[in-house]
Amino acid sequence: MTVMPILSIIIPAYHEQEGIEEALRHIRACAEPLCTVEYIIVDDGSTDQTWDVIESLAATQDRVRGVRLSRNFGKEAAISAGLNAAHGDVVVTIDADLQHPPSLLPEMFSCWQAGAKVVNTVKRTRESEGRIKAWMTQRYFGLFQRLAGIDVGNASDYKMLDREVVECLKQLPERERFYRGLVGWVGFEQKTLMFDVAPRIAGSGKWSATKLIGLALDSIVSFSTVPMHLMTILGTGFAALAIALGARTTWLWLSGSAVPGFATVILLLIVIGSVLMIGLGIIGVYIAKIYEEVKQRPGFIVQQSTPLNSLNYDSDRDQMAPQKRARRSGPELVQEASC
Ligand code: UDP
Ligand code: MG
């Protein structure tokens, strides 16, 4: 008898009170035909009614669980919390705003069944993000690939991971995580699918420019030490320049010409000063990162989880019980949504 795999769908949610229920309905419509599915909605410290909505979904719908973080730790942490809570043989991470099309789930699932350990999805276009954000994102991805040697391309956080990959990710000791980069880093057989970014179902994007720049900086520092080496290269360049200038000054002095170079000295001071400041800044960012990791604080704190009740889980297998599921699911619980 073949055992039906369990699929865990992780949905990070921050201030998603308006859209989360409908998003879940759409995700369900596409995921239910595939296999047994559990839904883990992680509330990333929302201050609106998101947690209340998640609690009522967990109480009324089959195989829905809520995990509530004690404050806003960021999407990367919310995904990690979801990975820790997932029981599935295969796991999907998907946004709560339906910008990641659930209709891609069957194809992703087929790729996993065909042997892919990681199914990535790549945004075909970034038009919905606005030209400036799309342009900056492209530059950032290019820089990340050059510095870290990992191609995250136009990759999104919409991914399907085999249990083996999830266990590898969970074992990585670092606290500050860049999910896309880490999934690329762990390797395994990876497959990539394309999708078009849909408009948000409700509410607005939660990434401020500062948060995005912070994530970009963090991810590069997490995966590459090239910026630090750049400082050594720059330093060497300036040392070569200093030798050349020193030789020229000595030659002028020996030949008896006056040195009018006041402007040159000032310019050099400014250039060297700013390069030193930038260098110290780069080293400071790395030291801050080391400091964060050395403190060994957890990457997130789970304040509350909805109980694993007997309606949703088979206590002795710690898994979903299909016979109970059949009793619970029905038109009053899952409204119609097309995939
Ligand atoms: N999100 C989160 N914590 C945050 C910011 C966002 O869990 O601090 C969630 C958000 O609820 C959504 C997903 O991450 O499910 C993507 O967020 P958003 O739509 O704001 O980002 P974008 O689509 O612009 O990448
Ligand atoms: Mg979005």
mmCIF file of C-alpha atoms and ligand atoms in Angstrom:
data_model
loop_
_atom_site.group_PDB
_atom_site.id
_atom_site.type_symbol
_atom_site.label_atom_id
_atom_site.label_comp_id
_atom_site.label_asym_id
_atom_site.label_seq_id
_atom_site.Cartn_x
_atom_site.Cartn_y
_atom_site.Cartn_z
ATOM 1 C CA MET A 1 0.000 0.000 0.000
ATOM 2 C CA THR A 2 1.457 3.368 -0.991
ATOM 3 C CA VAL A 3 1.408 5.982 1.763
ATOM 4 C CA MET A 4 -0.021 9.306 0.715
ATOM 5 C CA PRO A 5 2.544 12.087 1.239
ATOM 6 C CA ILE A 6 1.730 15.020 3.468
ATOM 7 C CA LEU A 7 2.184 18.513 2.114
ATOM 8 C CA SER A 8 2.747 21.389 4.551
ATOM 9 C CA ILE A 9 1.933 24.850 3.248
ATOM 10 C CA ILE A 10 3.581 27.663 5.186
ATOM 11 C CA ILE A 11 2.007 31.099 4.878
ATOM 12 C CA PRO A 12 3.831 34.013 6.580
ATOM 13 C CA ALA A 13 1.373 36.772 7.373
ATOM 14 C CA TYR A 14 1.971 40.286 8.609
ATOM 15 C CA HIS A 15 -1.030 42.613 8.742
ATOM 16 C CA GLU A 16 -3.042 40.424 6.385
ATOM 17 C CA GLN A 17 -6.403 40.488 8.182
ATOM 18 C CA GLU A 18 -8.379 41.424 5.059
ATOM 19 C CA GLY A 19 -6.964 38.883 2.632
ATOM 20 C CA ILE A 20 -5.815 35.831 4.548
ATOM 21 C CA GLU A 21 -9.132 33.958 4.543
ATOM 22 C CA GLU A 22 -9.629 34.329 0.824
ATOM 23 C CA ALA A 23 -5.993 33.517 0.157
ATOM 24 C CA LEU A 24 -6.378 30.292 2.146
ATOM 25 C CA ARG A 25 -9.503 29.410 0.159
ATOM 26 C CA HIS A 26 -7.624 29.747 -3.134
ATOM 27 C CA ILE A 27 -4.588 27.869 -1.869
ATOM 28 C CA ARG A 28 -6.838 25.078 -0.588
ATOM 29 C CA ALA A 29 -8.644 24.782 -3.910
ATOM 30 C CA CYS A 30 -5.334 24.101 -5.654
ATOM 31 C CA ALA A 31 -3.622 22.010 -2.977
ATOM 32 C CA GLU A 32 -6.387 19.674 -1.748
ATOM 33 C CA PRO A 33 -6.556 17.528 -4.904
ATOM 34 C CA LEU A 34 -2.815 16.788 -4.647
ATOM 35 C CA CYS A 35 -2.548 14.931 -1.335
ATOM 36 C CA THR A 36 -3.106 15.377 2.394
ATOM 37 C CA VAL A 37 -2.315 18.997 3.209
ATOM 38 C CA GLU A 38 -1.679 20.948 6.407
ATOM 39 C CA TYR A 39 -1.707 24.749 6.434
ATOM 40 C CA ILE A 40 0.571 26.631 8.813
ATOM 41 C CA ILE A 41 -0.128 30.339 8.984
ATOM 42 C CA VAL A 42 2.603 32.246 10.822
ATOM 43 C CA ASP A 43 1.549 35.587 12.225
ATOM 44 C CA ASP A 44 4.709 37.673 12.210
ATOM 45 C CA GLY A 45 3.728 39.910 15.136
ATOM 46 C CA SER A 46 0.846 41.708 13.418
ATOM 47 C CA THR A 47 -0.792 44.444 15.464
ATOM 48 C CA ASP A 48 -4.109 44.283 13.572
ATOM 49 C CA GLN A 49 -6.681 41.457 13.734
ATOM 50 C CA THR A 50 -4.572 38.968 11.736
ATOM 51 C CA TRP A 51 -4.078 36.603 14.694
ATOM 52 C CA ASP A 52 -7.811 36.598 15.537
ATOM 53 C CA VAL A 53 -8.594 35.672 11.946
ATOM 54 C CA ILE A 54 -5.953 32.895 12.008
ATOM 55 C CA GLU A 55 -7.324 31.541 15.303
ATOM 56 C CA SER A 56 -10.840 31.385 13.945
ATOM 57 C CA LEU A 57 -9.597 29.707 10.741
ATOM 58 C CA ALA A 58 -7.717 27.124 12.833
ATOM 59 C CA ALA A 59 -10.803 26.505 14.960
ATOM 60 C CA THR A 60 -13.210 26.082 12.079
ATOM 61 C CA GLN A 61 -11.192 24.700 9.192
ATOM 62 C CA ASP A 62 -9.600 21.383 8.791
ATOM 63 C CA ARG A 63 -5.822 21.048 9.197
ATOM 64 C CA VAL A 64 -5.147 24.735 9.659
ATOM 65 C CA ARG A 65 -2.673 25.717 12.355
ATOM 66 C CA GLY A 66 -1.588 29.127 13.533
ATOM 67 C CA VAL A 67 1.795 30.087 14.935
ATOM 68 C CA ARG A 68 2.125 33.537 16.467
ATOM 69 C CA LEU A 69 5.495 35.245 16.847
ATOM 70 C CA SER A 70 5.921 37.548 19.835
ATOM 71 C CA ARG A 71 6.736 40.545 17.628
ATOM 72 C CA ASN A 72 7.538 41.376 14.032
ATOM 73 C CA PHE A 73 10.746 39.407 13.347
ATOM 74 C CA GLY A 74 10.518 39.714 9.558
ATOM 75 C CA LYS A 75 9.445 37.345 6.815
ATOM 76 C CA GLU A 76 12.654 35.291 6.903
ATOM 77 C CA ALA A 77 12.075 34.473 10.594
ATOM 78 C CA ALA A 78 8.377 33.740 9.958
ATOM 79 C CA ILE A 79 9.373 31.220 7.276
ATOM 80 C CA SER A 80 11.861 29.581 9.700
ATOM 81 C CA ALA A 81 9.115 29.326 12.341
ATOM 82 C CA GLY A 82 6.864 27.700 9.742
ATOM 83 C CA LEU A 83 9.572 25.208 8.734
ATOM 84 C CA ASN A 84 10.005 24.228 12.398
ATOM 85 C CA ALA A 85 6.269 23.654 12.771
ATOM 86 C CA ALA A 86 5.772 21.709 9.523
ATOM 87 C CA HIS A 87 5.197 17.948 9.601
ATOM 88 C CA GLY A 88 4.998 17.345 5.863
ATOM 89 C CA ASP A 89 7.082 15.122 3.612
ATOM 90 C CA VAL A 90 7.132 18.113 1.325
ATOM 91 C CA VAL A 91 6.800 21.786 2.250
ATOM 92 C CA VAL A 92 5.709 24.873 0.351
ATOM 93 C CA THR A 93 6.259 28.493 1.346
ATOM 94 C CA ILE A 94 3.796 30.922 -0.201
ATOM 95 C CA ASP A 95 2.851 34.581 0.449
ATOM 96 C CA ALA A 96 -0.446 35.447 2.081
ATOM 97 C CA ASP A 97 -1.458 37.998 -0.556
ATOM 98 C CA LEU A 98 -1.938 35.630 -3.534
ATOM 99 C CA GLN A 99 0.914 37.302 -5.424
ATOM 100 C CA HIS A 100 2.339 33.800 -5.638
ATOM 101 C CA PRO A 101 -0.230 31.958 -7.809
ATOM 102 C CA PRO A 102 -1.537 28.810 -6.044
ATOM 103 C CA SER A 103 -2.421 27.482 -9.508
ATOM 104 C CA LEU A 104 1.277 26.600 -9.852
ATOM 105 C CA LEU A 105 1.058 24.119 -6.950
ATOM 106 C CA PRO A 106 0.083 21.054 -9.056
ATOM 107 C CA GLU A 107 3.057 21.593 -11.404
ATOM 108 C CA MET A 108 5.413 22.123 -8.475
ATOM 109 C CA PHE A 109 4.081 18.954 -6.863
ATOM 110 C CA SER A 110 4.642 16.975 -10.082
ATOM 111 C CA CYS A 111 8.244 18.209 -10.206
ATOM 112 C CA TRP A 112 8.736 17.046 -6.614
ATOM 113 C CA GLN A 113 7.192 13.673 -7.425
ATOM 114 C CA ALA A 114 9.530 13.418 -10.411
ATOM 115 C CA GLY A 115 12.496 13.728 -8.064
ATOM 116 C CA ALA A 116 13.257 17.436 -7.609
ATOM 117 C CA LYS A 117 14.234 18.145 -4.008
ATOM 118 C CA VAL A 118 13.721 21.886 -4.438
ATOM 119 C CA VAL A 119 11.236 23.499 -6.794
ATOM 120 C CA ASN A 120 12.015 27.199 -7.177
ATOM 121 C CA THR A 121 9.769 29.704 -8.816
ATOM 122 C CA VAL A 122 10.992 32.714 -10.715
ATOM 123 C CA LYS A 123 9.055 35.880 -11.455
ATOM 124 C CA ARG A 124 8.642 36.205 -15.216
ATOM 125 C CA THR A 125 8.174 39.963 -14.979
ATOM 126 C CA ARG A 126 8.436 42.455 -12.180
ATOM 127 C CA GLU A 127 6.107 45.016 -13.759
ATOM 128 C CA SER A 128 3.715 45.061 -10.822
ATOM 129 C CA GLU A 129 6.544 46.191 -8.533
ATOM 130 C CA GLY A 130 7.203 49.537 -10.154
ATOM 131 C CA ARG A 131 10.166 50.391 -12.368
ATOM 132 C CA ILE A 132 12.564 51.696 -9.711
ATOM 133 C CA LYS A 133 12.056 48.731 -7.349
ATOM 134 C CA ALA A 134 12.337 46.266 -10.252
ATOM 135 C CA TRP A 135 15.552 47.946 -11.497
ATOM 136 C CA MET A 136 17.119 47.996 -8.037
ATOM 137 C CA THR A 137 16.135 44.365 -7.437
ATOM 138 C CA GLN A 138 17.835 43.338 -10.706
ATOM 139 C CA ARG A 139 21.047 45.167 -9.734
ATOM 140 C CA TYR A 140 20.939 43.588 -6.283
ATOM 141 C CA PHE A 141 20.496 40.039 -7.665
ATOM 142 C CA GLY A 142 23.416 40.628 -10.064
ATOM 143 C CA LEU A 143 25.612 41.842 -7.199
ATOM 144 C CA PHE A 144 24.548 38.925 -4.988
ATOM 145 C CA GLN A 145 25.472 36.403 -7.671
ATOM 146 C CA ARG A 146 28.856 38.015 -8.299
ATOM 147 C CA LEU A 147 29.738 38.287 -4.615
ATOM 148 C CA ALA A 148 28.171 35.141 -3.162
ATOM 149 C CA GLY A 149 28.468 32.892 -6.218
ATOM 150 C CA ILE A 150 24.844 31.790 -5.758
ATOM 151 C CA ASP A 151 22.366 32.555 -8.503
ATOM 152 C CA VAL A 152 19.091 33.553 -6.888
ATOM 153 C CA GLY A 153 18.048 35.094 -10.236
ATOM 154 C CA ASN A 154 14.565 36.516 -10.105
ATOM 155 C CA ALA A 155 13.815 33.860 -7.522
ATOM 156 C CA SER A 156 10.942 34.314 -5.125
ATOM 157 C CA ASP A 157 10.222 32.817 -1.716
ATOM 158 C CA TYR A 158 7.525 30.660 -3.345
ATOM 159 C CA LYS A 159 9.264 27.282 -3.137
ATOM 160 C CA MET A 160 8.577 23.616 -2.628
ATOM 161 C CA LEU A 161 11.116 21.722 -0.524
ATOM 162 C CA ASP A 162 11.541 18.060 0.166
ATOM 163 C CA ARG A 163 11.708 17.015 3.848
ATOM 164 C CA GLU A 164 15.430 16.236 3.400
ATOM 165 C CA VAL A 165 16.111 19.856 2.400
ATOM 166 C CA VAL A 166 13.935 21.190 5.239
ATOM 167 C CA GLU A 167 15.962 19.150 7.738
ATOM 168 C CA CYS A 168 19.210 20.535 6.281
ATOM 169 C CA LEU A 169 17.901 24.094 6.565
ATOM 170 C CA LYS A 170 16.767 23.507 10.145
ATOM 171 C CA GLN A 171 20.207 22.237 11.095
ATOM 172 C CA LEU A 172 22.020 25.353 9.878
ATOM 173 C CA PRO A 173 23.097 27.146 13.042
ATOM 174 C CA GLU A 174 22.849 30.733 11.825
ATOM 175 C CA ARG A 175 20.064 32.840 13.268
ATOM 176 C CA GLU A 176 19.717 35.571 10.687
ATOM 177 C CA ARG A 177 18.575 33.766 7.605
ATOM 178 C CA PHE A 178 18.223 34.684 3.969
ATOM 179 C CA TYR A 179 15.862 31.944 2.839
ATOM 180 C CA ARG A 180 16.407 32.274 -0.921
ATOM 181 C CA GLY A 181 20.174 32.259 -0.526
ATOM 182 C CA LEU A 182 20.201 29.315 1.892
ATOM 183 C CA VAL A 183 17.979 27.186 -0.345
ATOM 184 C CA GLY A 184 20.396 27.866 -3.223
ATOM 185 C CA TRP A 185 23.353 27.119 -0.964
ATOM 186 C CA VAL A 186 22.162 23.697 0.299
ATOM 187 C CA GLY A 187 22.155 22.345 -3.253
ATOM 188 C CA PHE A 188 20.264 19.102 -4.120
ATOM 189 C CA GLU A 189 18.324 18.629 -7.357
ATOM 190 C CA GLN A 190 16.698 21.971 -8.031
ATOM 191 C CA LYS A 191 14.034 22.706 -10.604
ATOM 192 C CA THR A 192 12.743 26.125 -11.605
ATOM 193 C CA LEU A 193 9.300 27.196 -12.791
ATOM 194 C CA MET A 194 8.187 30.628 -14.017
ATOM 195 C CA PHE A 195 5.185 32.633 -12.854
ATOM 196 C CA ASP A 196 3.603 36.036 -13.319
ATOM 197 C CA VAL A 197 3.232 38.128 -10.198
ATOM 198 C CA ALA A 198 -0.438 38.791 -9.515
ATOM 199 C CA PRO A 199 -1.634 41.994 -7.875
ATOM 200 C CA ARG A 200 -2.052 41.887 -4.081
ATOM 201 C CA ILE A 201 -5.394 40.452 -2.961
ATOM 202 C CA ALA A 202 -5.816 43.094 -0.213
ATOM 203 C CA GLY A 203 -3.802 45.533 1.882
ATOM 204 C CA SER A 204 -0.427 46.871 0.819
ATOM 205 C CA GLY A 205 3.177 45.616 0.640
ATOM 206 C CA LYS A 206 4.931 45.430 4.010
ATOM 207 C CA TRP A 207 8.484 46.084 2.866
ATOM 208 C CA SER A 208 9.632 49.639 3.452
ATOM 209 C CA ALA A 209 12.691 50.844 1.506
ATOM 210 C CA THR A 210 14.729 50.648 4.745
ATOM 211 C CA LYS A 211 13.644 47.028 5.390
ATOM 212 C CA LEU A 212 14.521 46.061 1.813
ATOM 213 C CA ILE A 213 17.947 47.710 1.939
ATOM 214 C CA GLY A 214 18.531 46.013 5.315
ATOM 215 C CA LEU A 215 17.649 42.603 3.835
ATOM 216 C CA ALA A 216 19.871 43.204 0.789
ATOM 217 C CA LEU A 217 22.806 44.185 3.012
ATOM 218 C CA ASP A 218 22.235 41.316 5.441
ATOM 219 C CA SER A 219 22.002 38.734 2.685
ATOM 220 C CA ILE A 220 25.213 39.878 1.008
ATOM 221 C CA VAL A 221 27.094 39.988 4.312
ATOM 222 C CA SER A 222 25.744 36.512 5.217
ATOM 223 C CA PHE A 223 26.963 34.939 2.011
ATOM 224 C CA SER A 224 30.083 36.813 0.999
ATOM 225 C CA THR A 225 33.248 38.253 2.492
ATOM 226 C CA VAL A 226 34.231 39.839 -0.827
ATOM 227 C CA PRO A 227 33.364 43.387 0.381
ATOM 228 C CA MET A 228 35.955 42.984 3.157
ATOM 229 C CA HIS A 229 38.573 41.796 0.662
ATOM 230 C CA LEU A 230 37.692 44.740 -1.553
ATOM 231 C CA MET A 231 39.055 46.978 1.173
ATOM 232 C CA THR A 232 42.405 45.186 1.006
ATOM 233 C CA ILE A 233 42.449 45.601 -2.775
ATOM 234 C CA LEU A 234 41.573 49.300 -2.475
ATOM 235 C CA GLY A 235 44.233 49.729 0.214
ATOM 236 C CA THR A 236 46.825 48.123 -2.073
ATOM 237 C CA GLY A 237 45.778 50.422 -4.922
ATOM 238 C CA PHE A 238 46.195 53.466 -2.724
ATOM 239 C CA ALA A 239 49.580 52.258 -1.490
ATOM 240 C CA ALA A 240 50.720 51.978 -5.144
ATOM 241 C CA LEU A 241 49.428 55.514 -5.778
ATOM 242 C CA ALA A 242 51.263 56.785 -2.690
ATOM 243 C CA ILE A 243 54.566 55.221 -3.889
ATOM 244 C CA ALA A 244 54.139 56.847 -7.325
ATOM 245 C CA LEU A 245 53.357 60.261 -5.798
ATOM 246 C CA GLY A 246 56.230 59.904 -3.336
ATOM 247 C CA ALA A 247 58.642 59.150 -6.211
ATOM 248 C CA ARG A 248 57.342 62.140 -8.172
ATOM 249 C CA THR A 249 57.669 64.476 -5.166
ATOM 250 C CA THR A 250 61.199 63.265 -4.494
ATOM 251 C CA TRP A 251 62.127 63.769 -8.155
ATOM 252 C CA LEU A 252 60.732 67.344 -8.099
ATOM 253 C CA TRP A 253 62.606 68.045 -4.863
ATOM 254 C CA LEU A 254 65.838 66.700 -6.298
ATOM 255 C CA SER A 255 65.426 68.723 -9.489
ATOM 256 C CA GLY A 256 64.894 71.872 -7.376
ATOM 257 C CA SER A 257 61.308 72.639 -8.527
ATOM 258 C CA ALA A 258 58.892 73.985 -5.927
ATOM 259 C CA VAL A 259 55.990 71.729 -5.067
ATOM 260 C CA PRO A 260 52.775 73.637 -5.637
ATOM 261 C CA GLY A 261 50.665 70.601 -4.756
ATOM 262 C CA PHE A 262 48.498 71.934 -1.919
ATOM 263 C CA ALA A 263 45.319 71.027 -3.823
ATOM 264 C CA THR A 264 46.688 67.547 -4.509
ATOM 265 C CA VAL A 265 47.313 66.998 -0.803
ATOM 266 C CA ILE A 266 43.812 68.098 0.173
ATOM 267 C CA LEU A 267 42.237 65.935 -2.562
ATOM 268 C CA LEU A 268 44.266 62.946 -1.511
ATOM 269 C CA LEU A 269 43.300 63.457 2.124
ATOM 270 C CA ILE A 270 39.617 63.527 1.218
ATOM 271 C CA VAL A 271 39.850 60.448 -0.990
ATOM 272 C CA ILE A 272 41.886 58.419 1.483
ATOM 273 C CA GLY A 273 39.696 59.597 4.379
ATOM 274 C CA SER A 274 36.488 58.508 2.679
ATOM 275 C CA VAL A 275 37.922 55.170 1.573
ATOM 276 C CA LEU A 276 39.017 54.517 5.151
ATOM 277 C CA MET A 277 35.573 55.432 6.468
ATOM 278 C CA ILE A 278 33.864 53.125 3.962
ATOM 279 C CA GLY A 279 36.324 50.386 4.884
ATOM 280 C CA LEU A 280 35.613 50.779 8.575
ATOM 281 C CA GLY A 281 31.880 50.770 7.795
ATOM 282 C CA ILE A 282 32.142 47.476 5.904
ATOM 283 C CA ILE A 283 34.170 45.896 8.709
ATOM 284 C CA GLY A 284 31.613 47.277 11.184
ATOM 285 C CA VAL A 285 28.741 45.559 9.334
ATOM 286 C CA TYR A 286 30.552 42.215 9.546
ATOM 287 C CA ILE A 287 31.389 42.693 13.216
ATOM 288 C CA ALA A 288 27.743 43.545 13.915
ATOM 289 C CA LYS A 289 26.745 40.338 12.157
ATOM 290 C CA ILE A 290 29.242 38.297 14.204
ATOM 291 C CA TYR A 291 27.954 40.007 17.356
ATOM 292 C CA GLU A 292 24.359 39.076 16.502
ATOM 293 C CA GLU A 293 25.340 35.436 15.942
ATOM 294 C CA VAL A 294 27.589 35.216 19.019
ATOM 295 C CA LYS A 295 24.774 36.404 21.281
ATOM 296 C CA GLN A 296 22.975 33.191 20.301
ATOM 297 C CA ARG A 297 19.553 34.719 20.659
ATOM 298 C CA PRO A 298 16.888 32.771 18.795
ATOM 299 C CA GLY A 299 15.891 34.119 15.398
ATOM 300 C CA PHE A 300 12.275 34.401 16.576
ATOM 301 C CA ILE A 301 10.082 33.712 19.596
ATOM 302 C CA VAL A 302 6.853 31.759 19.271
ATOM 303 C CA GLN A 303 4.347 33.358 21.616
ATOM 304 C CA GLN A 304 1.429 31.074 20.883
ATOM 305 C CA SER A 305 0.350 28.243 18.623
ATOM 306 C CA THR A 306 -3.118 26.973 17.967
ATOM 307 C CA PRO A 307 -3.509 23.555 19.604
ATOM 308 C CA LEU A 308 -2.979 20.396 17.641
ATOM 309 C CA ASN A 309 -6.512 19.218 18.238
ATOM 310 C CA SER A 310 -7.838 15.767 17.644
ATOM 311 C CA LEU A 311 -9.942 17.002 14.756
ATOM 312 C CA ASN A 312 -6.843 17.837 12.788
ATOM 313 C CA TYR A 313 -4.197 15.411 13.937
ATOM 314 C CA ASP A 314 -3.853 11.780 14.660
ATOM 315 C CA SER A 315 -2.198 11.913 18.065
ATOM 316 C CA ASP A 316 -0.207 8.684 17.859
ATOM 317 C CA ARG A 317 1.215 9.428 14.394
ATOM 318 C CA ASP A 318 1.482 13.182 14.973
ATOM 319 C CA GLN A 319 0.033 13.467 11.513
ATOM 320 C CA MET A 320 -3.241 14.227 9.894
ATOM 321 C CA ALA A 321 -5.909 11.565 10.173
ATOM 322 C CA PRO A 322 -7.578 11.148 6.801
ATOM 323 C CA GLN A 323 -10.774 9.626 8.214
ATOM 324 C CA LYS A 324 -11.297 12.578 10.551
ATOM 325 C CA ARG A 325 -10.418 14.929 7.733
ATOM 326 C CA ALA A 326 -13.146 13.456 5.587
ATOM 327 C CA ARG A 327 -15.670 14.111 8.346
ATOM 328 C CA ARG A 328 -14.568 17.694 8.899
ATOM 329 C CA SER A 329 -14.168 19.045 5.412
ATOM 330 C CA GLY A 330 -17.315 20.075 3.666
ATOM 331 C CA PRO A 331 -18.913 22.919 1.786
ATOM 332 C CA GLU A 332 -19.559 24.855 5.008
ATOM 333 C CA LEU A 333 -15.849 24.880 5.778
ATOM 334 C CA VAL A 334 -14.291 25.246 2.378
ATOM 335 C CA GLN A 335 -16.088 27.668 0.139
ATOM 336 C CA GLU A 336 -15.720 27.378 -3.604
ATOM 337 C CA ALA A 337 -12.587 28.801 -5.155
ATOM 338 C CA SER A 338 -11.162 27.783 -8.479
ATOM 339 C CA CYS A 339 -7.579 26.791 -9.003
HETATM 340 N N1 UDP B 1 5.575 39.391 5.677
HETATM 341 C C1 UDP B 1 5.934 38.914 6.938
HETATM 342 N N2 UDP B 1 6.671 39.724 7.750
HETATM 343 C C2 UDP B 1 7.083 40.982 7.361
HETATM 344 C C3 UDP B 1 6.743 41.414 6.069
HETATM 345 C C4 UDP B 1 5.998 40.594 5.245
HETATM 346 O O1 UDP B 1 5.581 37.795 7.303
HETATM 347 O O2 UDP B 1 7.741 41.653 8.163
HETATM 348 C C5 UDP B 1 4.767 38.521 4.798
HETATM 349 C C6 UDP B 1 3.521 39.173 4.206
HETATM 350 O O3 UDP B 1 2.403 39.061 5.067
HETATM 351 C C7 UDP B 1 3.332 38.399 2.916
HETATM 352 C C8 UDP B 1 4.764 38.089 2.496
HETATM 353 O O4 UDP B 1 5.563 38.204 3.673
HETATM 354 O O5 UDP B 1 2.650 37.175 3.131
HETATM 355 C C9 UDP B 1 5.257 39.030 1.421
HETATM 356 O O6 UDP B 1 5.127 40.366 1.867
HETATM 357 P P1 UDP B 1 4.769 41.568 0.889
HETATM 358 O O7 UDP B 1 3.611 41.212 0.044
HETATM 359 O O8 UDP B 1 4.652 42.791 1.723
HETATM 360 O O9 UDP B 1 6.117 41.641 0.043
HETATM 361 P P2 UDP B 1 6.359 41.671 -1.533
HETATM 362 O O10 UDP B 1 5.210 41.000 -2.215
HETATM 363 O O11 UDP B 1 6.477 43.103 -1.867
HETATM 364 O O12 UDP B 1 7.642 40.914 -1.696
HETATM 365 MG MG MG B 2 3.317 40.640 -1.817
#
